[in-house]
């Protein structure tokens, strides 16, 4: 939150005394004041408050989890367990694709493929194009053989049950689709626009880079942790979106009347309203004119992206007083009539009205105007009238002043909508400070930091428990892999015993002997 800290710090280092002007680098030791202030306020006090808030959140969350455990008995959910392959060929292939050596072999090609993608560039040479085409075909073939071997080693049902396998298969199909499209583009005469659309499939080749997550166990654990954090973040994100929407609507009510960049060049008299505030215009993309743009402005506030400039740009208060001597002389020279030597006792609204009429006579003679790059100041004299107008009414106009100018035909506010009267371009600093302060505290200090804390807590839990144990009644430390091996061995032994018993029964039946031993129902 140290926005503009460097600017303020260097200004403080230039101070001399209370009665003397600044001197560059006069007091370098003043910088220590700002450094210690930043350390104490931003790094210590604010983070301490955030830590207390996060600790209270975890305490409440743990209490809710304990209540859920009391009311609902947890049960272990086992995924389906498949039989081992029986075919000697499939067994041999399964022994190969299940080894760490095979995984490292595929990981080598994944890293090499990612490296070859870095050779592509804009306006690349012919050798780069040929190298990219050959390498794409080669790696598509390698990864295609990997999918084929795994489909052969495991049955398709078991292969597609794993999410990573489905992801690998999708990438392979997209890669072969891109190779096919490139071949069709050179062999079959197609419309160039169709070829450009079809070649968009080549963009999916970048998805191969995500396969490195499967090869690196640490990255896989982090991705899994992020996925497990989604349910915990759901309520926090929903609350954050609700706060953004509420403050977005409130911001439109408070600052929706401020002028936006580009409105000072509106056609005709519609430009007058924002010509007065042309030095204090809001950004065309970050403003509070509607809820959509307000959400973009709030995101800038929440991320501390030059948020002080946005905040101070919203605080415009009318400054009315006696006209300066220089401004009065400029107005007198433009007016060309006999005016008092001093502006004492002159109504500023009369000067503003005369300035608008003078601008109209230069920019819209006979009520006609031409939109051009120089609008709203097509001539030098029109620009001078605009300077006088801004000097009289800047930085903003009030509701009463806008309504008066509209009533006498010197301002048009149809850009605000036909249902709205001509609104002020000023804002209330008191309500603005409260608005920005409350939103910054809620979004940047609490909710967003709480989201980060939840992710960190999930990562810590994942580091403490690298292997997940499925808890079953009476066997709390039974792992999934151990349970799967036990199930397959038991089932294999049971099937062998059933077959031997059935074979003996058939032998005794063929010899005319009846077996009194019933065949056990193992399933």
Coordinates of C-alpha atoms in Angstrom, one line a residue:
X1 CA 0.0 0.0 0.0
X2 CA 3.0 2.3 -0.4
X3 CA 1.6 4.1 -3.4
X4 CA 3.5 7.2 -4.3
X5 CA 5.8 6.7 -1.3
X6 CA 8.9 7.5 -3.4
X7 CA 7.5 10.8 -4.6
X8 CA 6.5 11.9 -1.1
X9 CA 9.8 10.7 0.3
X10 CA 11.9 12.8 -2.2
X11 CA 9.7 15.8 -1.6
X12 CA 10.4 15.5 2.1
X13 CA 14.2 15.2 1.4
X14 CA 14.1 18.6 -0.3
X15 CA 12.7 20.5 2.7
X16 CA 14.8 23.3 4.2
X17 CA 12.7 25.0 6.9
X18 CA 9.2 26.3 7.5
X19 CA 10.0 29.7 5.9
X20 CA 12.3 28.6 3.1
X21 CA 11.6 26.9 -0.2
X22 CA 12.7 23.4 -1.1
X23 CA 16.3 22.5 -2.1
X24 CA 17.0 19.3 -3.9
X25 CA 18.6 16.7 -1.6
X26 CA 18.9 19.1 1.4
X27 CA 17.8 16.7 4.1
X28 CA 18.6 13.1 3.1
X29 CA 18.1 11.8 6.7
X30 CA 14.4 12.6 6.3
X31 CA 14.1 9.4 4.2
X32 CA 14.6 7.4 7.4
X33 CA 11.4 8.7 8.7
X34 CA 9.5 7.4 5.7
X35 CA 11.3 4.0 5.8
X36 CA 10.6 3.5 9.5
X37 CA 7.0 4.7 9.0
X38 CA 6.6 2.1 6.2
X39 CA 8.1 -0.7 8.3
X40 CA 5.9 0.0 11.4
X41 CA 2.6 0.8 9.6
X42 CA 2.5 -1.4 6.5
X43 CA 4.8 -4.3 7.5
X44 CA 3.9 -4.6 11.2
X45 CA 0.7 -3.0 12.3
X46 CA -1.4 -3.8 9.2
X47 CA -0.2 -7.4 8.9
X48 CA -0.7 -7.9 12.6
X49 CA -4.4 -6.8 12.2
X50 CA -4.7 -9.1 9.2
X51 CA -3.2 -12.0 11.2
X52 CA -5.7 -11.5 14.0
X53 CA -8.5 -11.5 11.5
X54 CA -7.3 -14.6 9.8
X55 CA -6.8 -16.4 13.1
X56 CA -10.4 -15.6 14.1
X57 CA -11.6 -16.9 10.8
X58 CA -9.7 -20.2 11.2
X59 CA -11.1 -20.5 14.8
X60 CA -14.7 -20.1 13.5
X61 CA -14.0 -22.5 10.6
X62 CA -12.7 -25.2 12.9
X63 CA -15.7 -24.9 15.2
X64 CA -18.0 -25.3 12.2
X65 CA -16.1 -28.4 11.1
X66 CA -16.3 -29.9 14.6
X67 CA -20.1 -29.4 14.6
X68 CA -20.4 -31.0 11.2
X69 CA -18.4 -34.0 12.4
X70 CA -20.7 -34.4 15.4
X71 CA -23.9 -34.3 13.3
X72 CA -22.6 -36.3 10.3
X73 CA -20.4 -39.4 10.6
X74 CA -17.7 -39.3 7.9
X75 CA -17.5 -42.3 5.6
X76 CA -14.6 -43.3 3.4
X77 CA -15.4 -43.3 -0.3
X78 CA -13.3 -45.8 -2.3
X79 CA -13.0 -45.4 -6.1
X80 CA -13.6 -48.5 -8.3
X81 CA -10.9 -51.1 -8.2
X82 CA -10.1 -52.8 -11.5
X83 CA -8.7 -56.3 -12.0
X84 CA -5.1 -56.8 -13.1
X85 CA -4.5 -57.6 -16.7
X86 CA -4.3 -61.2 -17.7
X87 CA -2.9 -61.2 -21.2
X88 CA 0.9 -61.7 -21.3
X89 CA 1.4 -58.9 -23.9
X90 CA -0.7 -56.5 -21.9
X91 CA 1.1 -57.5 -18.7
X92 CA 4.5 -56.8 -20.3
X93 CA 3.3 -53.4 -21.6
X94 CA 1.8 -52.6 -18.2
X95 CA 5.1 -53.4 -16.5
X96 CA 6.8 -51.0 -18.8
X97 CA 4.4 -48.0 -18.6
X98 CA 4.0 -48.3 -14.8
X99 CA 7.7 -47.8 -14.1
X100 CA 9.4 -44.5 -13.0
X101 CA 11.8 -44.9 -15.9
X102 CA 9.0 -44.7 -18.4
X103 CA 7.7 -41.6 -16.6
X104 CA 11.1 -39.9 -16.8
X105 CA 11.4 -40.9 -20.4
X106 CA 8.1 -39.2 -21.2
X107 CA 9.0 -36.2 -19.0
X108 CA 12.2 -35.8 -21.1
X109 CA 10.2 -35.5 -24.3
X110 CA 7.8 -33.1 -22.6
X111 CA 10.6 -30.7 -21.5
X112 CA 12.2 -31.0 -25.0
X113 CA 8.9 -30.2 -26.6
X114 CA 8.5 -27.1 -24.5
X115 CA 12.0 -26.1 -25.4
X116 CA 11.3 -26.4 -29.2
X117 CA 8.2 -24.2 -28.8
X118 CA 10.4 -21.4 -27.8
X119 CA 12.0 -21.3 -31.3
X120 CA 8.8 -19.8 -32.8
X121 CA 8.8 -16.1 -33.4
X122 CA 6.9 -13.5 -35.4
X123 CA 8.1 -13.3 -39.0
X124 CA 10.2 -16.3 -38.5
X125 CA 12.7 -17.7 -41.0
X126 CA 12.0 -20.7 -43.2
X127 CA 14.1 -23.0 -41.1
X128 CA 12.1 -22.1 -38.1
X129 CA 8.9 -23.0 -39.9
X130 CA 10.3 -26.3 -41.1
X131 CA 11.7 -27.1 -37.7
X132 CA 8.4 -26.4 -36.0
X133 CA 6.5 -28.6 -38.4
X134 CA 8.9 -31.5 -38.0
X135 CA 9.1 -31.3 -34.2
X136 CA 5.3 -31.0 -33.9
X137 CA 4.9 -34.2 -36.0
X138 CA 7.6 -36.0 -34.0
X139 CA 6.3 -35.1 -30.6
X140 CA 2.7 -35.8 -31.6
X141 CA 3.9 -39.3 -32.7
X142 CA 5.7 -39.9 -29.4
X143 CA 2.8 -38.8 -27.2
X144 CA 0.4 -40.8 -29.5
X145 CA 2.4 -44.0 -28.9
X146 CA 2.3 -43.3 -25.2
X147 CA -1.5 -43.1 -25.2
X148 CA -1.7 -46.2 -27.4
X149 CA 0.6 -48.2 -25.0
X150 CA -1.4 -47.2 -22.0
X151 CA -4.7 -48.0 -23.7
X152 CA -3.3 -51.4 -24.5
X153 CA -1.9 -52.0 -21.0
X154 CA -5.1 -50.9 -19.3
X155 CA -8.6 -51.3 -20.5
X156 CA -10.2 -48.1 -21.9
X157 CA -12.5 -47.9 -18.9
X158 CA -9.6 -47.9 -16.4
X159 CA -7.5 -45.6 -18.6
X160 CA -10.2 -42.9 -19.0
X161 CA -11.1 -43.0 -15.3
X162 CA -7.9 -41.0 -14.5
X163 CA -8.2 -37.2 -15.2
X164 CA -4.6 -36.9 -16.4
X165 CA -5.1 -39.7 -18.9
X166 CA -8.1 -37.9 -20.4
X167 CA -6.1 -34.7 -20.6
X168 CA -3.3 -36.5 -22.4
X169 CA -5.7 -38.1 -24.8
X170 CA -7.3 -34.7 -25.6
X171 CA -3.9 -33.1 -26.3
X172 CA -2.9 -35.9 -28.5
X173 CA -6.1 -35.7 -30.5
X174 CA -5.8 -32.0 -30.9
X175 CA -2.1 -32.3 -32.0
X176 CA -3.0 -34.9 -34.7
X177 CA -5.9 -32.6 -35.7
X178 CA -3.4 -29.7 -36.2
X179 CA -1.1 -31.9 -38.2
X180 CA -4.0 -33.0 -40.4
X181 CA -5.2 -29.4 -40.9
X182 CA -1.7 -28.3 -41.9
X183 CA -1.6 -31.1 -44.4
X184 CA -5.0 -30.3 -45.8
X185 CA -3.9 -26.6 -46.2
X186 CA -1.2 -27.6 -48.6
X187 CA -2.8 -30.5 -50.4
X188 CA -6.4 -29.2 -50.9
X189 CA -7.1 -25.7 -52.2
X190 CA -9.1 -24.1 -49.4
X191 CA -10.3 -20.6 -48.8
X192 CA -7.5 -18.6 -46.9
X193 CA -10.0 -17.5 -44.3
X194 CA -11.1 -21.1 -43.7
X195 CA -7.4 -22.1 -43.3
X196 CA -6.8 -19.3 -40.8
X197 CA -9.8 -20.5 -38.7
X198 CA -8.7 -24.1 -38.8
X199 CA -5.2 -23.3 -37.9
X200 CA -6.4 -21.9 -34.6
X201 CA -6.4 -25.5 -33.4
X202 CA -2.6 -25.3 -33.4
X203 CA -2.9 -22.9 -30.4
X204 CA -3.9 -25.9 -28.3
X205 CA -0.4 -27.3 -28.8
X206 CA 0.7 -25.0 -26.0
X207 CA -1.4 -27.3 -23.6
X208 CA 1.5 -29.8 -23.9
X209 CA 3.4 -27.6 -21.5
X210 CA 0.8 -28.4 -18.8
X211 CA 1.9 -32.1 -19.0
X212 CA 5.0 -31.1 -17.0
X213 CA 2.7 -30.9 -14.0
X214 CA 2.1 -34.6 -14.3
X215 CA 5.8 -35.4 -14.5
X216 CA 6.8 -33.2 -11.5
X217 CA 5.2 -34.5 -8.4
X218 CA 5.7 -31.2 -6.5
X219 CA 3.8 -29.3 -9.1
X220 CA 1.1 -31.9 -9.2
X221 CA 0.7 -31.5 -5.4
X222 CA 0.4 -27.7 -5.7
X223 CA -2.2 -28.0 -8.5
X224 CA -4.1 -30.5 -6.4
X225 CA -4.0 -28.2 -3.4
X226 CA -5.4 -25.3 -5.5
X227 CA -8.2 -27.6 -6.6
X228 CA -9.0 -28.7 -3.1
X229 CA -9.0 -25.0 -2.0
X230 CA -11.8 -24.1 -4.3
X231 CA -14.6 -25.2 -2.0
X232 CA -13.1 -23.2 0.8
X233 CA -12.7 -20.2 -1.4
X234 CA -16.2 -20.3 -2.8
X235 CA -17.8 -18.4 0.0
X236 CA -14.9 -15.9 0.2
X237 CA -15.1 -15.2 -3.5
X238 CA -18.9 -14.8 -3.4
X239 CA -18.5 -12.3 -0.5
X240 CA -15.9 -10.4 -2.4
X241 CA -18.0 -10.3 -5.5
X242 CA -21.0 -9.0 -3.4
X243 CA -18.8 -6.2 -1.9
X244 CA -17.5 -5.3 -5.4
X245 CA -21.1 -5.0 -6.7
X246 CA -22.4 -3.0 -3.7
X247 CA -19.6 -0.5 -3.9
X248 CA -19.8 -0.4 -7.7
X249 CA -23.5 0.7 -7.5
X250 CA -22.6 3.1 -4.7
X251 CA -19.7 4.5 -6.7
X252 CA -22.0 5.2 -9.7
X253 CA -24.3 7.2 -7.4
X254 CA -21.5 9.2 -5.9
X255 CA -19.2 9.7 -8.9
X256 CA -21.3 8.9 -11.9
X257 CA -21.7 12.6 -12.9
X258 CA -17.9 13.2 -13.3
X259 CA -16.7 13.8 -16.8
X260 CA -15.0 11.1 -18.7
X261 CA -12.2 11.6 -21.3
X262 CA -13.6 12.2 -24.7
X263 CA -16.8 13.9 -23.5
X264 CA -15.2 17.3 -23.8
X265 CA -15.3 16.8 -27.5
X266 CA -19.0 16.0 -27.7
X267 CA -20.9 17.6 -30.6
X268 CA -22.4 21.0 -30.2
X269 CA -23.4 22.4 -26.8
X270 CA -23.0 18.9 -25.3
X271 CA -19.2 19.7 -25.0
X272 CA -19.7 22.7 -22.7
X273 CA -20.3 20.7 -19.6
X274 CA -17.1 18.8 -19.7
X275 CA -15.0 21.6 -21.3
X276 CA -15.1 23.2 -17.9
X277 CA -13.5 20.1 -16.3
X278 CA -11.3 19.2 -19.2
X279 CA -8.2 19.3 -17.0
X280 CA -9.8 16.8 -14.5
X281 CA -11.3 14.1 -16.8
X282 CA -11.6 10.5 -15.7
X283 CA -10.1 7.7 -17.7
X284 CA -12.3 6.4 -20.4
X285 CA -11.8 2.8 -19.1
X286 CA -11.6 3.3 -15.4
X287 CA -14.4 5.5 -14.1
X288 CA -17.8 5.3 -12.4
X289 CA -20.1 6.1 -15.2
X290 CA -21.7 2.7 -15.1
X291 CA -21.4 -0.5 -13.0
X292 CA -19.2 -2.2 -15.5
X293 CA -16.6 0.5 -15.5
X294 CA -17.0 0.9 -11.8
X295 CA -16.0 -2.7 -11.2
X296 CA -12.8 -2.1 -13.3
X297 CA -12.0 0.9 -11.1
X298 CA -12.6 -1.1 -7.9
X299 CA -10.3 -3.8 -9.1
X300 CA -7.6 -1.2 -9.6
X301 CA -8.3 0.0 -6.0
X302 CA -8.1 -3.5 -4.6
X303 CA -4.8 -4.2 -6.3
X304 CA -3.3 -0.8 -5.3
X305 CA -2.5 0.1 -8.9
X306 CA -2.0 3.9 -8.7
X307 CA -5.2 4.0 -6.6
X308 CA -4.4 7.4 -5.0
X309 CA -4.4 9.1 -8.4
X310 CA -7.8 7.6 -9.0
X311 CA -9.1 8.6 -5.6
X312 CA -7.9 12.2 -5.7
X313 CA -9.2 12.5 -9.2
X314 CA -12.7 11.9 -7.9
X315 CA -12.6 14.8 -5.4
X316 CA -13.6 18.0 -7.3
X317 CA -15.0 20.9 -5.3
X318 CA -16.0 24.3 -6.8
X319 CA -13.6 27.2 -6.2
X320 CA -15.5 30.4 -6.6
X321 CA -14.1 33.8 -5.8
X322 CA -13.0 37.1 -7.3
X323 CA -11.5 36.7 -10.8
X324 CA -7.8 37.1 -11.1
X325 CA -6.4 40.2 -12.8
X326 CA -4.7 38.1 -15.6
X327 CA -8.0 36.3 -16.4
X328 CA -9.9 39.5 -16.3
X329 CA -7.5 41.2 -18.8
X330 CA -7.8 38.2 -21.1
X331 CA -11.6 38.3 -20.9
X332 CA -11.6 42.1 -21.6
X333 CA -9.4 41.6 -24.6
X334 CA -11.6 38.9 -26.1
X335 CA -14.8 40.7 -25.2
X336 CA -13.8 43.9 -27.1
X337 CA -16.3 46.1 -25.2
X338 CA -15.8 48.6 -22.5
X339 CA -15.4 46.7 -19.2
X340 CA -14.3 47.8 -15.7
X341 CA -10.6 47.9 -15.0
X342 CA -10.9 45.5 -12.1
X343 CA -13.2 42.5 -11.7
X344 CA -14.4 43.7 -8.3
X345 CA -18.2 43.3 -8.0
X346 CA -18.5 41.4 -11.3
X347 CA -20.8 38.3 -11.2
X348 CA -18.7 35.3 -12.3
X349 CA -21.8 33.6 -14.0
X350 CA -22.1 36.6 -16.3
X351 CA -18.4 36.2 -17.3
X352 CA -19.1 32.4 -17.8
X353 CA -22.1 33.1 -20.0
X354 CA -20.2 35.7 -22.1
X355 CA -17.4 33.2 -22.5
X356 CA -19.7 30.4 -23.7
X357 CA -21.4 32.8 -26.2
X358 CA -17.9 33.9 -27.4
X359 CA -16.9 30.3 -27.9
X360 CA -20.2 29.6 -29.7
X361 CA -19.6 32.5 -32.1
X362 CA -16.1 31.1 -33.0
X363 CA -16.9 27.4 -33.0
X364 CA -20.6 27.3 -34.2
X365 CA -21.2 30.4 -36.4
X366 CA -24.9 30.5 -37.4
X367 CA -25.5 27.4 -35.2
X368 CA -23.5 25.1 -37.4
X369 CA -20.4 23.2 -36.4
X370 CA -18.1 20.7 -38.0
X371 CA -16.6 17.8 -36.1
X372 CA -12.8 17.7 -36.6
X373 CA -9.6 16.8 -34.8
X374 CA -9.5 20.3 -33.5
X375 CA -13.0 20.3 -32.0
X376 CA -14.1 21.8 -29.6
X377 CA -11.5 24.5 -30.3
X378 CA -11.4 24.9 -34.1
X379 CA -9.7 28.4 -33.9
X380 CA -7.2 30.1 -31.6
X381 CA -9.9 32.5 -30.4
X382 CA -12.2 29.7 -29.5
X383 CA -9.4 28.1 -27.4
X384 CA -8.9 31.4 -25.6
X385 CA -12.6 31.6 -24.8
X386 CA -12.4 28.1 -23.4
X387 CA -9.4 29.1 -21.3
X388 CA -11.5 31.9 -19.8
X389 CA -14.4 29.6 -19.2
X390 CA -12.3 27.1 -17.3
X391 CA -10.7 29.8 -15.3
X392 CA -14.1 31.0 -14.1
X393 CA -15.9 27.7 -13.4
X394 CA -13.1 25.1 -13.1
X395 CA -12.6 22.6 -11.8
X396 CA -16.3 21.7 -11.8
X397 CA -19.8 23.2 -11.9
X398 CA -22.6 22.7 -9.4
X399 CA -26.1 21.4 -10.0
X400 CA -27.5 25.0 -9.8
X401 CA -25.0 26.4 -12.3
X402 CA -25.5 23.5 -14.7
X403 CA -29.3 23.9 -14.5
X404 CA -29.0 27.6 -15.1
X405 CA -26.8 27.3 -18.2
X406 CA -29.1 24.6 -19.6
X407 CA -32.2 26.8 -19.0
X408 CA -30.8 29.7 -21.0
X409 CA -29.6 27.5 -23.9
X410 CA -25.9 27.5 -23.2
X411 CA -25.5 23.9 -22.3
X412 CA -26.9 20.6 -23.5
X413 CA -26.9 17.5 -21.2
X414 CA -28.5 14.9 -23.5
X415 CA -25.3 12.7 -23.1
X416 CA -26.5 12.0 -19.6
X417 CA -29.8 10.7 -20.8
X418 CA -33.1 12.4 -21.5
X419 CA -34.5 11.3 -18.2
X420 CA -31.7 13.0 -16.1
X421 CA -31.3 16.7 -15.5
X422 CA -28.1 18.4 -16.2
X423 CA -25.9 17.1 -13.3
X424 CA -23.0 18.6 -11.4
X425 CA -19.4 17.6 -12.2
X426 CA -18.4 18.0 -8.6
X427 CA -18.3 15.4 -5.8
X428 CA -18.4 15.3 -2.0
X429 CA -14.9 14.7 -0.6
X430 CA -16.2 13.6 2.8
X431 CA -18.4 10.8 1.5
X432 CA -15.6 10.0 -1.1
X433 CA -13.0 9.5 1.6
X434 CA -15.3 7.2 3.6
X435 CA -16.1 5.2 0.4
X436 CA -12.5 4.6 -0.6
X437 CA -11.3 4.0 2.9
X438 CA -14.0 1.3 3.7
X439 CA -13.6 -0.4 0.4
X440 CA -9.8 -0.5 0.6
X441 CA -10.0 -1.9 4.2
X442 CA -12.5 -4.6 3.2
X443 CA -11.0 -5.7 -0.1
X444 CA -7.3 -5.2 0.0
X445 CA -6.6 -5.7 3.7
X446 CA -9.1 -8.4 4.7
X447 CA -10.8 -10.5 2.0
X448 CA -8.0 -10.7 -0.5
X449 CA -5.5 -11.5 2.2
X450 CA -7.9 -14.1 3.6
X451 CA -8.0 -15.8 0.2
X452 CA -4.2 -16.0 0.2
X453 CA -4.2 -17.3 3.7
X454 CA -6.6 -20.1 2.8
X455 CA -4.3 -21.1 -0.1
X456 CA -1.3 -21.1 2.2
X457 CA -3.1 -23.2 4.8
X458 CA -4.0 -25.8 2.1
X459 CA -0.4 -25.9 1.0
X460 CA 0.8 -26.4 4.6
X461 CA -1.7 -29.2 5.1
X462 CA -0.6 -30.8 1.8
X463 CA 3.1 -30.7 2.9
X464 CA 2.3 -32.3 6.2
X465 CA 0.3 -35.1 4.6
X466 CA 2.0 -35.9 1.3
X467 CA 0.1 -39.2 1.1
X468 CA -3.6 -39.2 1.8
X469 CA -4.8 -42.0 4.0
X470 CA -8.3 -43.3 3.5
X471 CA -9.8 -43.8 7.0
X472 CA -12.0 -46.8 7.5
X473 CA -13.7 -48.0 10.7
X474 CA -11.2 -50.1 12.6
X475 CA -8.3 -49.4 10.1
X476 CA -7.6 -45.7 10.1
X477 CA -4.2 -45.9 8.4
X478 CA -5.2 -48.1 5.5
X479 CA -3.9 -46.6 2.2
X480 CA -5.8 -46.8 -1.1
X481 CA -3.0 -48.7 -2.9
X482 CA -2.7 -51.2 -0.1
X483 CA -6.4 -51.7 -0.1
X484 CA -6.4 -52.2 -3.8
X485 CA -3.7 -54.9 -3.7
X486 CA -5.5 -56.7 -0.9
X487 CA -8.7 -56.7 -2.9
X488 CA -7.1 -58.0 -6.0
X489 CA -5.2 -60.8 -4.2
X490 CA -8.2 -61.9 -2.3
X491 CA -10.4 -61.9 -5.4
X492 CA -7.8 -63.8 -7.4
X493 CA -7.5 -66.4 -4.7
X494 CA -11.3 -66.7 -4.4
X495 CA -11.7 -67.1 -8.1
X496 CA -9.0 -69.9 -8.2
X497 CA -10.7 -71.7 -5.3
X498 CA -14.1 -71.5 -7.0
X499 CA -12.7 -72.8 -10.2
X500 CA -11.0 -75.7 -8.4
X501 CA -14.2 -76.5 -6.5
X502 CA -16.3 -76.4 -9.6
X503 CA -13.8 -78.6 -11.5
X504 CA -13.8 -81.2 -8.6
X505 CA -17.6 -81.1 -8.6
X506 CA -17.8 -81.8 -12.3
X507 CA -15.3 -84.7 -11.9
X508 CA -17.3 -86.3 -9.1
X509 CA -20.5 -85.8 -11.1
X510 CA -19.0 -87.5 -14.1
X511 CA -17.9 -90.5 -11.9
X512 CA -21.5 -90.7 -10.5
X513 CA -20.6 -89.3 -7.2
X514 CA -22.6 -86.4 -5.7
X515 CA -20.8 -83.8 -3.8
X516 CA -22.3 -82.7 -0.5
X517 CA -20.0 -79.6 -0.2
X518 CA -21.9 -76.5 -1.3
X519 CA -20.0 -74.0 -3.5
X520 CA -19.4 -70.9 -1.4
X521 CA -20.8 -67.6 -2.7
X522 CA -17.7 -65.4 -2.6
X523 CA -19.4 -62.3 -4.1

